[in-house]
PDB file of C-alpha atoms in Angstrom:
ATOM      1  CA  MET A   1      66.616  50.616 -59.949  1.00 50.00           C
ATOM      2  CA  ASN A   2      64.237  52.224 -57.537  1.00 60.00           C
ATOM      3  CA  GLU A   3      62.600  49.561 -55.380  1.00 65.00           C
ATOM      4  CA  HIS A   4      59.821  51.997 -54.428  1.00 76.00           C
ATOM      5  CA  ASN A   5      58.366  51.529 -57.917  1.00 89.00           C
ATOM      6  CA  LEU A   6      58.055  47.766 -57.473  1.00 93.00           C
ATOM      7  CA  ILE A   7      54.961  45.885 -56.354  1.00 94.00           C
ATOM      8  CA  SER A   8      55.106  42.400 -54.895  1.00 94.00           C
ATOM      9  CA  THR A   9      53.460  39.752 -57.056  1.00 95.00           C
ATOM     10  CA  GLU A  10      51.984  38.219 -53.902  1.00 94.00           C
ATOM     11  CA  THR A  11      50.243  41.514 -53.148  1.00 94.00           C
ATOM     12  CA  LEU A  12      48.961  41.713 -56.732  1.00 95.00           C
ATOM     13  CA  CYS A  13      47.672  38.151 -56.660  1.00 95.00           C
ATOM     14  CA  THR A  14      45.799  38.825 -53.436  1.00 95.00           C
ATOM     15  CA  HIS A  15      44.391  42.138 -54.687  1.00 94.00           C
ATOM     16  CA  TYR A  16      43.251  40.827 -58.086  1.00 95.00           C
ATOM     17  CA  ASN A  17      42.372  37.337 -56.838  1.00 95.00           C
ATOM     18  CA  ILE A  18      44.639  35.596 -59.348  1.00 95.00           C
ATOM     19  CA  GLU A  19      47.134  32.750 -59.060  1.00 95.00           C
ATOM     20  CA  ILE A  20      50.892  33.291 -58.949  1.00 94.00           C
ATOM     21  CA  SER A  21      51.135  30.791 -61.810  1.00 95.00           C
ATOM     22  CA  PHE A  22      49.209  33.298 -63.972  1.00 95.00           C
ATOM     23  CA  ILE A  23      51.897  35.933 -63.284  1.00 95.00           C
ATOM     24  CA  ASP A  24      54.590  33.355 -64.026  1.00 94.00           C
ATOM     25  CA  ALA A  25      52.935  32.469 -67.345  1.00 95.00           C
ATOM     26  CA  LEU A  26      52.725  36.160 -68.307  1.00 96.00           C
ATOM     27  CA  ASN A  27      56.394  36.568 -67.481  1.00 95.00           C
ATOM     28  CA  THR A  28      57.316  33.471 -69.514  1.00 94.00           C
ATOM     29  CA  MET A  29      55.451  34.886 -72.523  1.00 94.00           C
ATOM     30  CA  ASP A  30      57.155  38.297 -72.012  1.00 93.00           C
ATOM     31  CA  LEU A  31      53.804  40.032 -71.587  1.00 95.00           C
ATOM     32  CA  ILE A  32      55.064  41.518 -68.306  1.00 95.00           C
ATOM     33  CA  GLN A  33      58.524  41.710 -66.766  1.00 95.00           C
ATOM     34  CA  VAL A  34      59.036  40.214 -63.313  1.00 94.00           C
ATOM     35  CA  GLU A  35      61.988  41.309 -61.195  1.00 93.00           C
ATOM     36  CA  ILE A  36      63.367  38.913 -58.587  1.00 91.00           C
ATOM     37  CA  ILE A  37      64.944  40.531 -55.545  1.00 90.00           C
ATOM     38  CA  GLU A  38      66.018  38.372 -52.613  1.00 91.00           C
ATOM     39  CA  HIS A  39      63.817  35.440 -53.715  1.00 91.00           C
ATOM     40  CA  ASN A  40      60.721  37.668 -53.996  1.00 92.00           C
ATOM     41  CA  GLN A  41      59.003  38.558 -57.267  1.00 94.00           C
ATOM     42  CA  TYR A  42      58.020  42.117 -58.151  1.00 95.00           C
ATOM     43  CA  ILE A  43      56.678  44.006 -61.129  1.00 96.00           C
ATOM     44  CA  HIS A  44      57.146  47.695 -61.913  1.00 94.00           C
ATOM     45  CA  GLN A  45      54.271  50.094 -61.228  1.00 94.00           C
ATOM     46  CA  GLU A  46      54.434  51.133 -64.882  1.00 94.00           C
ATOM     47  CA  GLN A  47      53.288  47.634 -65.881  1.00 95.00           C
ATOM     48  CA  LEU A  48      50.242  47.685 -63.648  1.00 95.00           C
ATOM     49  CA  GLY A  49      48.018  49.043 -66.436  1.00 94.00           C
ATOM     50  CA  ILE A  50      49.157  46.276 -68.772  1.00 95.00           C
ATOM     51  CA  LEU A  51      48.522  43.669 -66.100  1.00 96.00           C
ATOM     52  CA  GLU A  52      45.005  45.004 -65.502  1.00 96.00           C
ATOM     53  CA  LYS A  53      44.230  44.859 -69.246  1.00 95.00           C
ATOM     54  CA  ILE A  54      45.503  41.292 -69.398  1.00 96.00           C
ATOM     55  CA  ILE A  55      43.433  40.269 -66.376  1.00 96.00           C
ATOM     56  CA  ARG A  56      40.281  41.762 -67.934  1.00 96.00           C
ATOM     57  CA  LEU A  57      40.918  40.089 -71.289  1.00 95.00           C
ATOM     58  CA  HIS A  58      41.615  36.734 -69.690  1.00 96.00           C
ATOM     59  CA  TYR A  59      39.029  36.531 -66.918  1.00 94.00           C
ATOM     60  CA  GLU A  60      36.188  38.708 -68.225  1.00 94.00           C
ATOM     61  CA  LEU A  61      36.412  37.937 -71.957  1.00 95.00           C
ATOM     62  CA  ASN A  62      37.912  34.436 -71.661  1.00 95.00           C
ATOM     63  CA  VAL A  63      40.809  35.196 -74.020  1.00 96.00           C
ATOM     64  CA  ASN A  64      43.649  32.697 -73.612  1.00 96.00           C
ATOM     65  CA  LEU A  65      47.242  33.842 -73.123  1.00 95.00           C
ATOM     66  CA  GLU A  66      48.184  33.207 -76.741  1.00 96.00           C
ATOM     67  CA  GLY A  67      45.244  35.361 -77.834  1.00 96.00           C
ATOM     68  CA  ILE A  68      46.312  38.107 -75.442  1.00 96.00           C
ATOM     69  CA  ASP A  69      49.809  37.990 -76.921  1.00 96.00           C
ATOM     70  CA  ILE A  70      48.327  38.405 -80.404  1.00 96.00           C
ATOM     71  CA  VAL A  71      46.129  41.306 -79.251  1.00 96.00           C
ATOM     72  CA  PHE A  72      49.112  43.149 -77.763  1.00 95.00           C
ATOM     73  CA  ASN A  73      51.216  42.499 -80.878  1.00 96.00           C
ATOM     74  CA  LEU A  74      48.440  43.872 -83.082  1.00 97.00           C
ATOM     75  CA  LEU A  75      48.066  46.953 -80.872  1.00 95.00           C
ATOM     76  CA  ASP A  76      51.823  47.561 -81.117  1.00 96.00           C
ATOM     77  CA  LYS A  77      51.669  47.196 -84.903  1.00 98.00           C
ATOM     78  CA  GLU A  78      48.733  49.631 -85.045  1.00 98.00           C
ATOM     79  CA  ARG A  79      50.752  52.197 -83.035  1.00 97.00           C
ATOM     80  CA  GLU A  80      53.698  51.785 -85.379  1.00 98.00           C
ATOM     81  CA  LEU A  81      51.504  52.246 -88.447  1.00 98.00           C
ATOM     82  CA  LYS A  82      49.864  55.358 -86.979  1.00 98.00           C
ATOM     83  CA  ASN A  83      53.293  56.856 -86.268  1.00 98.00           C
ATOM     84  CA  GLU A  84      54.436  56.051 -89.786  1.00 98.00           C
ATOM     85  CA  LEU A  85      51.273  57.591 -91.238  1.00 97.00           C
ATOM     86  CA  ASN A  86      51.782  60.774 -89.210  1.00 96.00           C
ATOM     87  CA  ASN A  87      55.400  60.992 -90.354  1.00 96.00           C
ATOM     88  CA  LEU A  88      54.377  60.566 -93.982  1.00 96.00           C
ATOM     89  CA  ARG A  89      51.662  63.216 -93.628  1.00 95.00           C
ATOM     90  CA  ASN A  90      54.188  65.623 -92.158  1.00 93.00           C
ATOM     91  CA  ARG A  91      56.605  64.999 -95.032  1.00 92.00           C
ATOM     92  CA  LEU A  92      53.801  65.469 -97.547  1.00 92.00           C
ATOM     93  CA  ARG A  93      52.887  68.831 -95.967  1.00 90.00           C
ATOM     94  CA  LEU A  94      56.480  69.969 -96.478  1.00 87.00           C
ATOM     95  CA  TYR A  95      56.222  69.292-100.200  1.00 84.00           C
ATOM     96  CA  GLU A  96      52.754  70.828-100.481  1.00 83.00           C
ATOM     97  CA  ASN A  97      53.938  74.083 -98.887  1.00 78.00           C
ATOM     98  CA  GLU A  98      56.817  74.552-101.370  1.00 70.00           C
TER      99      GLU A  98
END
């Protein structure tokens, strides 16, 4: 694992003006993955976009953590359905071209 791609949760909490308990709750609900290295918590840079979406949903739109979990599950389901639809369209085109 490349430690250069990790951001300290303390730094994130200071930057976004959020509590460390919020990060812990997100980790407990598996909305983000927290890495612990030498008693310090970090998240991957790749998860920063997800964290920012969660912060906006929670603090700007007052969506609770359970609601955020539902929103992310629905977005994942939508992506899956779009992929399935594209696959079915591609298969249908094969039969139409015969």
